[in-house]
PDB file of C-alpha atoms and ligand atoms in Angstrom:
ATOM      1  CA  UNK A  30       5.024   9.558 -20.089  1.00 48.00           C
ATOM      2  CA  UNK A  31       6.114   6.035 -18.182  1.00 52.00           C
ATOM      3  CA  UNK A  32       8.782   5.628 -20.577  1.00 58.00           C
ATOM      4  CA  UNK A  33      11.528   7.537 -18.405  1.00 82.00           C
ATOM      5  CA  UNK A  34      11.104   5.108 -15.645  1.00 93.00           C
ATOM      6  CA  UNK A  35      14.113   3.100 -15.561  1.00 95.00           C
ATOM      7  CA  UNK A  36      13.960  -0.713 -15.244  1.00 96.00           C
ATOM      8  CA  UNK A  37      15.653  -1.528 -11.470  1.00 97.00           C
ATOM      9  CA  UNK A  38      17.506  -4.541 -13.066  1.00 94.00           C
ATOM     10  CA  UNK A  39      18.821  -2.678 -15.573  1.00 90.00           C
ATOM     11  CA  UNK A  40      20.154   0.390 -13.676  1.00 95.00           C
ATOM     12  CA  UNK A  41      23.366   1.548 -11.769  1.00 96.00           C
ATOM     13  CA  UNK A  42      22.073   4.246  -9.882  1.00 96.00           C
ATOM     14  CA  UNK A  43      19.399   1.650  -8.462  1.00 97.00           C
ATOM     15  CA  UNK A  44      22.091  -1.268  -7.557  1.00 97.00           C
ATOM     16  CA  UNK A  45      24.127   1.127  -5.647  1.00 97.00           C
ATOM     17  CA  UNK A  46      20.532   2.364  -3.968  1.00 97.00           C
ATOM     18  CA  UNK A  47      19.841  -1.186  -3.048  1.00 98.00           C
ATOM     19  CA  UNK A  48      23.161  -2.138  -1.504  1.00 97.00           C
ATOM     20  CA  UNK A  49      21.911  -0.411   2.142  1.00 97.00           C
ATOM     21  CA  UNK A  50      18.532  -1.456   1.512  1.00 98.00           C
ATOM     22  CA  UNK A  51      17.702  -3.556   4.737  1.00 98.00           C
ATOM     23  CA  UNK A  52      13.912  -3.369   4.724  1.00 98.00           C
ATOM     24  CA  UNK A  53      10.555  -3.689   1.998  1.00 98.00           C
ATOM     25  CA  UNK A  54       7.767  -2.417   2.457  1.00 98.00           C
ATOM     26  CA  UNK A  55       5.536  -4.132  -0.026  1.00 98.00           C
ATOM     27  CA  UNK A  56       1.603  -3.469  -1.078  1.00 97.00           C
ATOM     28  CA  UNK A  57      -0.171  -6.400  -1.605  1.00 96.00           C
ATOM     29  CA  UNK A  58      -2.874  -6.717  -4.200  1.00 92.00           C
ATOM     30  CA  UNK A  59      -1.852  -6.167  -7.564  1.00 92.00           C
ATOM     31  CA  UNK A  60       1.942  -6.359  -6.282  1.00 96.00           C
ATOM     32  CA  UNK A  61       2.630  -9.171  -4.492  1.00 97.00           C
ATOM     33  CA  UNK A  62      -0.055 -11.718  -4.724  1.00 96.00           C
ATOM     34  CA  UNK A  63      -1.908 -12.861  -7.947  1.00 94.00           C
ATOM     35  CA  UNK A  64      -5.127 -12.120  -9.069  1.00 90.00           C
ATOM     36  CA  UNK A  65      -7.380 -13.912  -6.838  1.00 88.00           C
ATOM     37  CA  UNK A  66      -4.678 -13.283  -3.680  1.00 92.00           C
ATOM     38  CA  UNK A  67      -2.559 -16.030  -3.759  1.00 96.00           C
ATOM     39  CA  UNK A  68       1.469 -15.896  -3.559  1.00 96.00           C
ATOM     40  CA  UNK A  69       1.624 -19.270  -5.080  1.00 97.00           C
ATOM     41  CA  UNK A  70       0.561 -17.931  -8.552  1.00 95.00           C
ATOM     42  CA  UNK A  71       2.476 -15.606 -11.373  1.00 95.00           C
ATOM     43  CA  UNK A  72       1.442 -12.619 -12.797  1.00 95.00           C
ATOM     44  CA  UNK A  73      -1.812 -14.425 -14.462  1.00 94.00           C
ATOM     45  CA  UNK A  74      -2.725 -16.763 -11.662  1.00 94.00           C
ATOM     46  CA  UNK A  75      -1.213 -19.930 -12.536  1.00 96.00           C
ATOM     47  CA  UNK A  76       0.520 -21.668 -10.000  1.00 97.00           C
ATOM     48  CA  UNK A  77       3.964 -20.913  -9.815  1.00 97.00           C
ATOM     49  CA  UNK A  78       6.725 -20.549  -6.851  1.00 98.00           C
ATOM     50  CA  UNK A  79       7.942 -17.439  -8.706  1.00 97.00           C
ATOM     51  CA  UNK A  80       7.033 -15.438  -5.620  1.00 98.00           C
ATOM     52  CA  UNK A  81       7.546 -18.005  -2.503  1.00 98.00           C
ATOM     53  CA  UNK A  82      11.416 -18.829  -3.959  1.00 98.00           C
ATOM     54  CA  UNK A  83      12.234 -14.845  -3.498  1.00 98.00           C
ATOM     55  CA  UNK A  84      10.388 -14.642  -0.070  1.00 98.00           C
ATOM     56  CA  UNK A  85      12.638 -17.355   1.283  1.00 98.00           C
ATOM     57  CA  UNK A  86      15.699 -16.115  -0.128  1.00 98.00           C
ATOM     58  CA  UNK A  87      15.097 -12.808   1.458  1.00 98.00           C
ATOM     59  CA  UNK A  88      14.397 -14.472   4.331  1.00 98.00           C
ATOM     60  CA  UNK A  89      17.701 -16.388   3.973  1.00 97.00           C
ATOM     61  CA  UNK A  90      19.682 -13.120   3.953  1.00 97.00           C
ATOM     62  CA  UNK A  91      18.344 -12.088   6.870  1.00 97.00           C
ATOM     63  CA  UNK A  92      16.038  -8.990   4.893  1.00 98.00           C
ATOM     64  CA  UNK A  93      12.825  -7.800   6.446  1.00 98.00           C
ATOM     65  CA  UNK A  94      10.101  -7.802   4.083  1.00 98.00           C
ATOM     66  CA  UNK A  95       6.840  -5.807   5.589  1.00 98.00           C
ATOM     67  CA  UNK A  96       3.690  -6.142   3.793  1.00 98.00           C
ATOM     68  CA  UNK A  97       1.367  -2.095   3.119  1.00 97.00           C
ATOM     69  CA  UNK A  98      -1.864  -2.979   2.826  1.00 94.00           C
ATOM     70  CA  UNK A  99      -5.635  -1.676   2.522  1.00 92.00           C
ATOM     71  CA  UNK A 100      -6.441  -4.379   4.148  1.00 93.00           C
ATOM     72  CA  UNK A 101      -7.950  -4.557   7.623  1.00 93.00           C
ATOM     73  CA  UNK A 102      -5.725  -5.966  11.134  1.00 94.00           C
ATOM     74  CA  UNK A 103      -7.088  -9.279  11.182  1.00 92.00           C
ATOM     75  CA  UNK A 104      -6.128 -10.171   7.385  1.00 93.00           C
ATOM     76  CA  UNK A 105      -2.771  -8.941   7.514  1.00 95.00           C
ATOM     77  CA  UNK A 106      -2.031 -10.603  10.636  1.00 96.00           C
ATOM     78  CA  UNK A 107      -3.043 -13.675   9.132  1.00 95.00           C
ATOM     79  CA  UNK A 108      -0.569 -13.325   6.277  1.00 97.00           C
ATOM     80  CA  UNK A 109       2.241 -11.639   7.858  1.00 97.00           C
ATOM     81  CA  UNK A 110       2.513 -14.725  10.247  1.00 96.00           C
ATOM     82  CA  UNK A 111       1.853 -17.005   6.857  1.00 97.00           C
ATOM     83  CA  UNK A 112       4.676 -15.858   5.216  1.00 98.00           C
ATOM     84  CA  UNK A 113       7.058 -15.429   8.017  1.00 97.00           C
ATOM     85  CA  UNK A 114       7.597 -12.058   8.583  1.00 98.00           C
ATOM     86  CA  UNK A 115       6.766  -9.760  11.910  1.00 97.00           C
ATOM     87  CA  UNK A 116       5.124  -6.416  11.248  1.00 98.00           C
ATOM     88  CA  UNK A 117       2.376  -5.469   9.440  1.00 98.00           C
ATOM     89  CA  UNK A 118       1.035  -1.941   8.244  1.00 98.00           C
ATOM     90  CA  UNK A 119      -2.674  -2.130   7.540  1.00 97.00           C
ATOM     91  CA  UNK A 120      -5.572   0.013   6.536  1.00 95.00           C
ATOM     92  CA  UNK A 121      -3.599   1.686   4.101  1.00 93.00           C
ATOM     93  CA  UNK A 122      -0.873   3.375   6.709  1.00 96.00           C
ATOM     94  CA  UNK A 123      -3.770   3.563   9.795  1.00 97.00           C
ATOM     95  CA  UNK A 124      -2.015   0.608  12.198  1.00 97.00           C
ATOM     96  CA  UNK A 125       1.398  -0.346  12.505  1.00 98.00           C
ATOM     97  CA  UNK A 126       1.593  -4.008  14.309  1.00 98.00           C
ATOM     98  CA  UNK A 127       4.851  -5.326  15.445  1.00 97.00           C
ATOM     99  CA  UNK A 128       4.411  -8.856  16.071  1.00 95.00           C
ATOM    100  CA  UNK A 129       1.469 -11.604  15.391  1.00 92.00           C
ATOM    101  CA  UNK A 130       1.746 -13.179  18.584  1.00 89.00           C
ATOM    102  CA  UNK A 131       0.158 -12.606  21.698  1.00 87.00           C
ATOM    103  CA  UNK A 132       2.551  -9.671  22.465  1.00 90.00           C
ATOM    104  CA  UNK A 133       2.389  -7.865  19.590  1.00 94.00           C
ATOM    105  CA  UNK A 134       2.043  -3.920  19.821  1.00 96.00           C
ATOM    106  CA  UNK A 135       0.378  -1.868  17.623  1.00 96.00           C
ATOM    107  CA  UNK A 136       0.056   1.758  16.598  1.00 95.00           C
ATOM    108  CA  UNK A 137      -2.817   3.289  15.537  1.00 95.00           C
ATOM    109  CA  UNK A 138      -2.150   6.243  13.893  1.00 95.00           C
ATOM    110  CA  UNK A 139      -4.995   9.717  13.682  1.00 95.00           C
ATOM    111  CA  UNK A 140      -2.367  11.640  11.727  1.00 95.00           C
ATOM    112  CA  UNK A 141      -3.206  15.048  12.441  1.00 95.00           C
ATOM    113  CA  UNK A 142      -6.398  14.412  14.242  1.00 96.00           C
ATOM    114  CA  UNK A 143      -5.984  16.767  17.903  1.00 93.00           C
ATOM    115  CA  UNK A 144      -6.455  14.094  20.632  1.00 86.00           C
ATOM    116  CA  UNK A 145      -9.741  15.172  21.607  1.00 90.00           C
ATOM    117  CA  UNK A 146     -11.480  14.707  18.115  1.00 92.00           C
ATOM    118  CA  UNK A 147     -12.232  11.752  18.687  1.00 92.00           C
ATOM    119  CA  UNK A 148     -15.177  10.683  21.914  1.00 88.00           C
ATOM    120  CA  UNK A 149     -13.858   7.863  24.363  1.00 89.00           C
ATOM    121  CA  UNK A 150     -12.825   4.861  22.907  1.00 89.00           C
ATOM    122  CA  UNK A 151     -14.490   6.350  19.829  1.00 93.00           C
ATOM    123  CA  UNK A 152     -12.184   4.660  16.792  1.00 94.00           C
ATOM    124  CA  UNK A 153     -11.790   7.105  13.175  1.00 96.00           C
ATOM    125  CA  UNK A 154     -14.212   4.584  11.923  1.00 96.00           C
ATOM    126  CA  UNK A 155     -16.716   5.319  14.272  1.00 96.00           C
ATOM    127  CA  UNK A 156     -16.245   8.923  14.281  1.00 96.00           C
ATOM    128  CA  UNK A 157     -16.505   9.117   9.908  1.00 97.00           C
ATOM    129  CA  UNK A 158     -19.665   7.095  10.644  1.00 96.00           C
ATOM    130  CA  UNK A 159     -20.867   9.445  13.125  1.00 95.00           C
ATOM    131  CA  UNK A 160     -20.479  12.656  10.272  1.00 96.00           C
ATOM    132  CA  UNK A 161     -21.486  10.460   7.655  1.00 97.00           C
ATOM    133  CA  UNK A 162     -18.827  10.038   5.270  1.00 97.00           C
ATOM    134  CA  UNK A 163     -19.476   7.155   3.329  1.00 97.00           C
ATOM    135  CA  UNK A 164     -23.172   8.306   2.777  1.00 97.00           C
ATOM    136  CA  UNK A 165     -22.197  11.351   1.944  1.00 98.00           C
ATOM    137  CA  UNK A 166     -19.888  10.600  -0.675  1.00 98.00           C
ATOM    138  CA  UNK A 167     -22.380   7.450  -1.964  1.00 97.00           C
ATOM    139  CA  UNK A 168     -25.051  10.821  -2.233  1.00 97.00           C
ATOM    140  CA  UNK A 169     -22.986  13.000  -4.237  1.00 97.00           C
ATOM    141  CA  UNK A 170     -21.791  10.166  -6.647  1.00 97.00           C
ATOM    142  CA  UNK A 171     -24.791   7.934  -7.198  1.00 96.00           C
ATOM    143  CA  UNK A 172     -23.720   4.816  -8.957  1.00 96.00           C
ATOM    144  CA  UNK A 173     -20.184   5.755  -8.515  1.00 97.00           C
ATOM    145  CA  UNK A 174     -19.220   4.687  -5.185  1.00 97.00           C
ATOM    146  CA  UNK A 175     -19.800   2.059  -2.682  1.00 97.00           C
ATOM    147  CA  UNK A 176     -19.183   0.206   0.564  1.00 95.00           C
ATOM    148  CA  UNK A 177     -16.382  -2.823  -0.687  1.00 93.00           C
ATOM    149  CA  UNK A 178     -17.951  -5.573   0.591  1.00 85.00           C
ATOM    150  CA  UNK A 179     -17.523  -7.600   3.126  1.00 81.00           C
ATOM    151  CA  UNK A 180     -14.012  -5.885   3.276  1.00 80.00           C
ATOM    152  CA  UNK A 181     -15.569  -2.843   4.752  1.00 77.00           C
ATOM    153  CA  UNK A 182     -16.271  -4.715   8.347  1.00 81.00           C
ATOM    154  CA  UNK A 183     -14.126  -4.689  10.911  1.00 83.00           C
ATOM    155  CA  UNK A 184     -12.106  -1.594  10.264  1.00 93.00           C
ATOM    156  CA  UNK A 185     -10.557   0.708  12.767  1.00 95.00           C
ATOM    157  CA  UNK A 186      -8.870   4.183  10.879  1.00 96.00           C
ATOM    158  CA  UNK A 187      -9.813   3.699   7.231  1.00 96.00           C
ATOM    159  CA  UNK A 188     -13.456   3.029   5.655  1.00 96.00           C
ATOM    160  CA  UNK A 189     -12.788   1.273   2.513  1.00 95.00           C
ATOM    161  CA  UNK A 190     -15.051   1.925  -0.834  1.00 96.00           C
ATOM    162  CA  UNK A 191     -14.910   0.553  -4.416  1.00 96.00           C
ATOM    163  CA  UNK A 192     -15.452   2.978  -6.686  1.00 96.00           C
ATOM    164  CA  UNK A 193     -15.243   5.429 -10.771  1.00 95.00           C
ATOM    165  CA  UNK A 194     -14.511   8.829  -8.695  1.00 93.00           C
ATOM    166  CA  UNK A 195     -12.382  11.849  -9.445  1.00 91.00           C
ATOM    167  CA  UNK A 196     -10.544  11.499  -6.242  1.00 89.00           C
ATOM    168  CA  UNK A 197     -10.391  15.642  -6.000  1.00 92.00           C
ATOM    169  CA  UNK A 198     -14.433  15.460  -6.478  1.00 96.00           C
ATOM    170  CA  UNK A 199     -14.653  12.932  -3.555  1.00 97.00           C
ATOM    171  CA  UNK A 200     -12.320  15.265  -1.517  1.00 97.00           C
ATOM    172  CA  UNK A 201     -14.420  18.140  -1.964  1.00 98.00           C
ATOM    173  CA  UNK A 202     -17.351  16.474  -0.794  1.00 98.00           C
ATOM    174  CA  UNK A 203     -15.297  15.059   2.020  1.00 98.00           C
ATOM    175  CA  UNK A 204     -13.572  18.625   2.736  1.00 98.00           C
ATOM    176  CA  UNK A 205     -18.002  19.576   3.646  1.00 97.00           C
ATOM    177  CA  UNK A 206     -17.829  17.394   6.968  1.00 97.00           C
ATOM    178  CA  UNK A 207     -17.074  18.611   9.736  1.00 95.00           C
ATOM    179  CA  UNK A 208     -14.056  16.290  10.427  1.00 96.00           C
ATOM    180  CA  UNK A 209     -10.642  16.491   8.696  1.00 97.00           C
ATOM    181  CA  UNK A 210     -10.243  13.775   6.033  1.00 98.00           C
ATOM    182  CA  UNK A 211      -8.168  12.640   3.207  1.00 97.00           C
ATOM    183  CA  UNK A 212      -9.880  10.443   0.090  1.00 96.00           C
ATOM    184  CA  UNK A 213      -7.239   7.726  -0.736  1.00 91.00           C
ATOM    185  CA  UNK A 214      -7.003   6.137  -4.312  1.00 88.00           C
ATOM    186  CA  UNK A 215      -5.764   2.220  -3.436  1.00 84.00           C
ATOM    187  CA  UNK A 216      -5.872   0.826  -7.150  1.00 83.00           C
ATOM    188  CA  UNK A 217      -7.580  -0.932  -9.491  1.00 85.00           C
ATOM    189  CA  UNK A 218      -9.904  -3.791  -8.850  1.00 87.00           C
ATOM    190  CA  UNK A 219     -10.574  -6.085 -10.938  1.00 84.00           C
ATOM    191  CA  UNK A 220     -14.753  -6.276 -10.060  1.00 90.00           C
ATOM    192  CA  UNK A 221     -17.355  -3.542  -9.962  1.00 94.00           C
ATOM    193  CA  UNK A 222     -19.838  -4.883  -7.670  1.00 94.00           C
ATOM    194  CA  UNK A 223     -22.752  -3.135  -8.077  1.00 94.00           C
ATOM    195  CA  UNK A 224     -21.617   0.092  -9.496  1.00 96.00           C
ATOM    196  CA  UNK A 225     -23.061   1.874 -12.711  1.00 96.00           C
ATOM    197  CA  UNK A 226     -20.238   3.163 -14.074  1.00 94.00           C
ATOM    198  CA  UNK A 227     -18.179   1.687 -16.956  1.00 94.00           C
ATOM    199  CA  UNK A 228     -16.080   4.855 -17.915  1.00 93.00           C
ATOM    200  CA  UNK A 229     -13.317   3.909 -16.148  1.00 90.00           C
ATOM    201  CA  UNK A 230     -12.094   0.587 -13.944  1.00 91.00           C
ATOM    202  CA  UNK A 231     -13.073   0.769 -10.590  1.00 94.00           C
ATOM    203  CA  UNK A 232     -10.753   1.727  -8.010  1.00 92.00           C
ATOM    204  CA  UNK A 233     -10.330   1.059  -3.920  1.00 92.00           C
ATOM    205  CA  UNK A 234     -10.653   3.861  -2.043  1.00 94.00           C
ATOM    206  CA  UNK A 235     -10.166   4.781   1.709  1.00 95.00           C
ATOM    207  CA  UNK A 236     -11.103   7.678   3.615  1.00 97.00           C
ATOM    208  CA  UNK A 237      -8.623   8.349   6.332  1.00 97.00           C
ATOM    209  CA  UNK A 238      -7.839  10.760   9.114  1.00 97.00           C
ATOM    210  CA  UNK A 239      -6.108  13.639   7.381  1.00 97.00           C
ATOM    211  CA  UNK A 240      -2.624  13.095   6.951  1.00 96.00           C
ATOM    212  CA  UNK A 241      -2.722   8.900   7.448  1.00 97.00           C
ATOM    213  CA  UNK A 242      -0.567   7.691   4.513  1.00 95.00           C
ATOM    214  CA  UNK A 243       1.087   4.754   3.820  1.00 95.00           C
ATOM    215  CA  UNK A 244       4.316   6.850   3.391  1.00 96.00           C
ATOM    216  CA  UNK A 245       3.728   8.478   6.704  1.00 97.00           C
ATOM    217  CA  UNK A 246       3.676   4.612   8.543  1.00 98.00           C
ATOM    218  CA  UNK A 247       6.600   3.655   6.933  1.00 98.00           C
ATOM    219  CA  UNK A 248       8.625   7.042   8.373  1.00 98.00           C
ATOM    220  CA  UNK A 249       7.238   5.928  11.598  1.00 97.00           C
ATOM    221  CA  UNK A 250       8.253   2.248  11.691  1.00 98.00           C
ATOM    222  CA  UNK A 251      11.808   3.444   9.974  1.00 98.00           C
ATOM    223  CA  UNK A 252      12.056   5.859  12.737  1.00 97.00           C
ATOM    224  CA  UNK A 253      11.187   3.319  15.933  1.00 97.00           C
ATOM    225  CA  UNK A 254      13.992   0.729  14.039  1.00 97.00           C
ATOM    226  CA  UNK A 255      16.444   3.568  14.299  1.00 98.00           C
ATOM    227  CA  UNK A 256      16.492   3.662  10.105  1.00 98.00           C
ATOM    228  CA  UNK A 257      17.210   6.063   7.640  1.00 98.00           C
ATOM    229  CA  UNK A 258      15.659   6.324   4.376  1.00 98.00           C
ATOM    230  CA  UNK A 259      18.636   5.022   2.332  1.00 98.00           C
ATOM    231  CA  UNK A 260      17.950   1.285   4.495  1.00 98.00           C
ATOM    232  CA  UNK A 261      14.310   0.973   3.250  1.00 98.00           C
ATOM    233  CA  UNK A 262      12.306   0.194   0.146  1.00 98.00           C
ATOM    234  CA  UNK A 263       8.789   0.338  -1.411  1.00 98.00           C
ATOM    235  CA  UNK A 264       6.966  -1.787  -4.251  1.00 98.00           C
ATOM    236  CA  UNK A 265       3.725  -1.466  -5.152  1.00 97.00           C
ATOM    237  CA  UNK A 266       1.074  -0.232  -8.011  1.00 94.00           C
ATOM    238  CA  UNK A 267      -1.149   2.006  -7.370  1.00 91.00           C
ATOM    239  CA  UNK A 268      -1.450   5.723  -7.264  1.00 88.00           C
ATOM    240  CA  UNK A 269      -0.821   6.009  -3.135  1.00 88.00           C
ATOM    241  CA  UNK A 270       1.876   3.369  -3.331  1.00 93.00           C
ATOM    242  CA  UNK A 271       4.376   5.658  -5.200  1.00 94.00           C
ATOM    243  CA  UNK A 272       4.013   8.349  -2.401  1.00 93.00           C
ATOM    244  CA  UNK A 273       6.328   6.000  -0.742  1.00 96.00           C
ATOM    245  CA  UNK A 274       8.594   7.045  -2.832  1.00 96.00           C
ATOM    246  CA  UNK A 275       9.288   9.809  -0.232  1.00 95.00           C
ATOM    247  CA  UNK A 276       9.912   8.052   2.696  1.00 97.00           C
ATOM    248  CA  UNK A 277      12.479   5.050   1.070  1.00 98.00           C
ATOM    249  CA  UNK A 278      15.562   5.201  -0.692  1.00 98.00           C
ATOM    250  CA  UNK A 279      14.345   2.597  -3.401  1.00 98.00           C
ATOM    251  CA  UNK A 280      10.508   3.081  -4.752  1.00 98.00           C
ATOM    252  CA  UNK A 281       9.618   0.391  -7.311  1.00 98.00           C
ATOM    253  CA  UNK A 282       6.489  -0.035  -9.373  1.00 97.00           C
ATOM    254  CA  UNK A 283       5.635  -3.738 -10.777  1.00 97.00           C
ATOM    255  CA  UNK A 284       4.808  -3.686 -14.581  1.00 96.00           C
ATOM    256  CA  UNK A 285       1.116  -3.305 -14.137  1.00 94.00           C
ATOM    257  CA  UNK A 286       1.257   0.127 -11.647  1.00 94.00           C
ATOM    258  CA  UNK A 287       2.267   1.894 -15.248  1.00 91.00           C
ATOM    259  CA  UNK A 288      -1.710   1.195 -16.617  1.00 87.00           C
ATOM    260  CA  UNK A 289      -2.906   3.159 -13.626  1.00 83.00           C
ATOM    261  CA  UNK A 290      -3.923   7.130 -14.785  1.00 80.00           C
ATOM    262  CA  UNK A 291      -3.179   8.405 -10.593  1.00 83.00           C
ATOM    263  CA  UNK A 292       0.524   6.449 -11.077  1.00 90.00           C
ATOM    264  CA  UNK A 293       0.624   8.162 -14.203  1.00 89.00           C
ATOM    265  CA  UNK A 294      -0.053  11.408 -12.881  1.00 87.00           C
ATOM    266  CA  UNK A 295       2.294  11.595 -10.114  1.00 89.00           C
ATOM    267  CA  UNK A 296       4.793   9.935 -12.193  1.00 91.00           C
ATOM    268  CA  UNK A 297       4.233  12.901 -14.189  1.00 89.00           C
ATOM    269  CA  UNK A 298       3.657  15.648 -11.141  1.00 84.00           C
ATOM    270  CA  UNK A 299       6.450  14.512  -8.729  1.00 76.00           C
ATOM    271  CA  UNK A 300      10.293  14.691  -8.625  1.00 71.00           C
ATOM    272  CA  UNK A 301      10.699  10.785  -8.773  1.00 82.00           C
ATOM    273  CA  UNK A 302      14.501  10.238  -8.912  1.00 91.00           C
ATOM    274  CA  UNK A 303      14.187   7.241  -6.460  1.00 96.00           C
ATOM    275  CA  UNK A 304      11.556   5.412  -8.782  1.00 97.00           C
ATOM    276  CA  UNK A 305      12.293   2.663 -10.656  1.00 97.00           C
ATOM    277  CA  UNK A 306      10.332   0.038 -12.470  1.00 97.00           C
ATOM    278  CA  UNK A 307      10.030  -4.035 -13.034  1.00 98.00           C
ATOM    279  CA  UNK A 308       9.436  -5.009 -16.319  1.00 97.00           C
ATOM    280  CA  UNK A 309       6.875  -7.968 -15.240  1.00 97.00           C
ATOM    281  CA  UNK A 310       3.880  -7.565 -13.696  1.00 97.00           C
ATOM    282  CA  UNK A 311       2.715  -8.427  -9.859  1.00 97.00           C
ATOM    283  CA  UNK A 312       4.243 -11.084  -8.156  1.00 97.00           C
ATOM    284  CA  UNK A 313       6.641 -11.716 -11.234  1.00 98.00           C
ATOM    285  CA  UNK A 314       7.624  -8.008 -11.067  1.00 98.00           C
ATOM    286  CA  UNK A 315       8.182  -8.493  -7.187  1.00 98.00           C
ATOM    287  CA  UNK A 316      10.221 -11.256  -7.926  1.00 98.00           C
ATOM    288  CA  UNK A 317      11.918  -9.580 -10.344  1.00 98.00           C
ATOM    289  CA  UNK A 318      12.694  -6.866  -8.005  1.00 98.00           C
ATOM    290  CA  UNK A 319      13.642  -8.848  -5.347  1.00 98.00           C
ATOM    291  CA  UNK A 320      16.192 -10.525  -7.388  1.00 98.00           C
ATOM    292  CA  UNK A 321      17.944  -6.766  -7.736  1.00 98.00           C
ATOM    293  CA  UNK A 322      17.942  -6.481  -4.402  1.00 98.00           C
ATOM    294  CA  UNK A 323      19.476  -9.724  -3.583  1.00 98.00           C
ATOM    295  CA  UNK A 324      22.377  -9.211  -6.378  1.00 97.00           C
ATOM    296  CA  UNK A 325      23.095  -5.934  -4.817  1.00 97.00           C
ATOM    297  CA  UNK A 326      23.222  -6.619  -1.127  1.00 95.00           C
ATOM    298  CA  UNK A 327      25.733  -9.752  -2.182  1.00 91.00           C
ATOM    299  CA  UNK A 328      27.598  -7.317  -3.796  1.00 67.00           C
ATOM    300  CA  UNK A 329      27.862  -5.725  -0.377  1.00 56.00           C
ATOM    301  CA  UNK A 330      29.343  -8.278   1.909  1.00 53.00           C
TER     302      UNK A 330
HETATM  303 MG1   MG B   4      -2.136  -2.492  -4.763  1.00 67.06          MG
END
């Protein structure tokens, strides 16, 4: 099924992709960092400069690197300013930040929420809580689904869960409330908290305003830089990360996105000619990638 995914290091079609490439947009867990979060690791968590070296070569060239995460604001500003880049897309395509100083301005995106959905100064958050979402989904799937704690706190447009779901069974429950929203699969995770199940690994999930996507935010933030999708790229692992693929010229998948069943699936659903692979996995895979992207944009000048 995987198999016809061509390796981006190994592929014309991608090289000549990659030589307008001016921008990555780049999921975090299970991509870039290694298990346990850290960029100073490889693919199994030893320490290694694997992923640092390519971040400051990209940074050398003068290549914007912006990090897609589940995670919440406060995190990603945190590591955006870490790493040296500028803006940061968090809560799984919810808030675009440009900036992680004092002046930064952010977006907060309610997809195709009508402006009066939501009560004053009422965030998404509140609002799901206000309908009941989580509970309603931890109801229907006892065992299955949880709040992903302490990640869970703080959040704005997406609640985040860990859970063993059919993600169309969580919609359908989801599709009873009386607000429009969309149930997100974010990946594996690596623990299961306190869940029941063991018939599959447990995934993150998010529940978003309908139509919030991490492919949505990027089209946004290519379209306030004045970009086209032929000057962007995507790299991550998981099931919502290759719906990039529609908004970027160059969609890549590290090693380990090919394990996932949803990656699988749309792999297998989706017109994917812009979707290549790395043959390592996570950060080594980024690297990897990176390295293709570097080789072509020399190529270029
Ligand atoms: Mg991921």
């Amino acid at each position: 099924m995987t198999d016809h995914v061509r390796l981006i290091s190994a592929d014309s079609a991608a090289h000549e992709a990659l030589r307008t490439v001016r921008v990555l947009y780049t999921d975090l867990d299970g991509t870039l960092v290694a298990p346990g979060g850290s960029v100073l690791g490889d693919a199994a968590g030893a320490p290694s400069l694997v992923v640092a070296e390519r971040i400051v070569a990209l940074a050398r060239k003068g290549l914007d690197v912006v990090p897609v995460s589940g995670r919440g604001r406060p995190q990603l500003r945190e590591l955006t300013q870490l790493l040296g880049w500028h803006t940061y897309i968090a809560e799984a395509g919810g808030i675009i930040v440009r900036g992680t100083g004092l002046r930064a301005e952010a977006l907060v995106d309610h997809g195709q929420w009508p402006d009066d959905l939501l009560g004053n100064g009422e965030t998404p958050v509140a609002a799901m809580n206000r309908v009941g979402a989580a509970e309603a989904l931890i109801e229907a799937f006892p065992g299955r689904i949880e709040h992903y704690a302490p990640w869970q706190m703080d959040r704005e447009v997406s609640l985040l869960l860990r859970g063993c779901l059919d993600a169309a069974e969580g919609q359908t429950v989801l599709d009873g409330l009386p607000l429009p929203l969309d149930l997100v699969d974010n990946g594996m995770l690596r623990s299961y908290g306190t869940l029941t199940c063991r018939d599959m690994p447990p995934h993150a999930y998010h529940v978003v305003p309908r139509g919030v996507s991490k492919a949505r935010a990027i089209m946004l933030d290519l379209a306030h830089r004045g970009l086209g999708p032929e000057h962007a790229a995507a790299i991550g692992d998981s099931a919502t990360d290759l719906e990039m693929a529609g908004a970027v010229g160059v969609m890549a998948l590290v090693g380990n996105a090919l394990g996932s069943n949803g990656v699988r699936d749309g792999l297998a659903n989706g017109t994917r000619e812009n979707v290549w692979r790395t043959h390592a996995e996570r950060g080594e895979g980024w690297a990897e990638f990176a390295d293709a992207w570097l080789t072509a944009v020399s190529d270029d000048r």
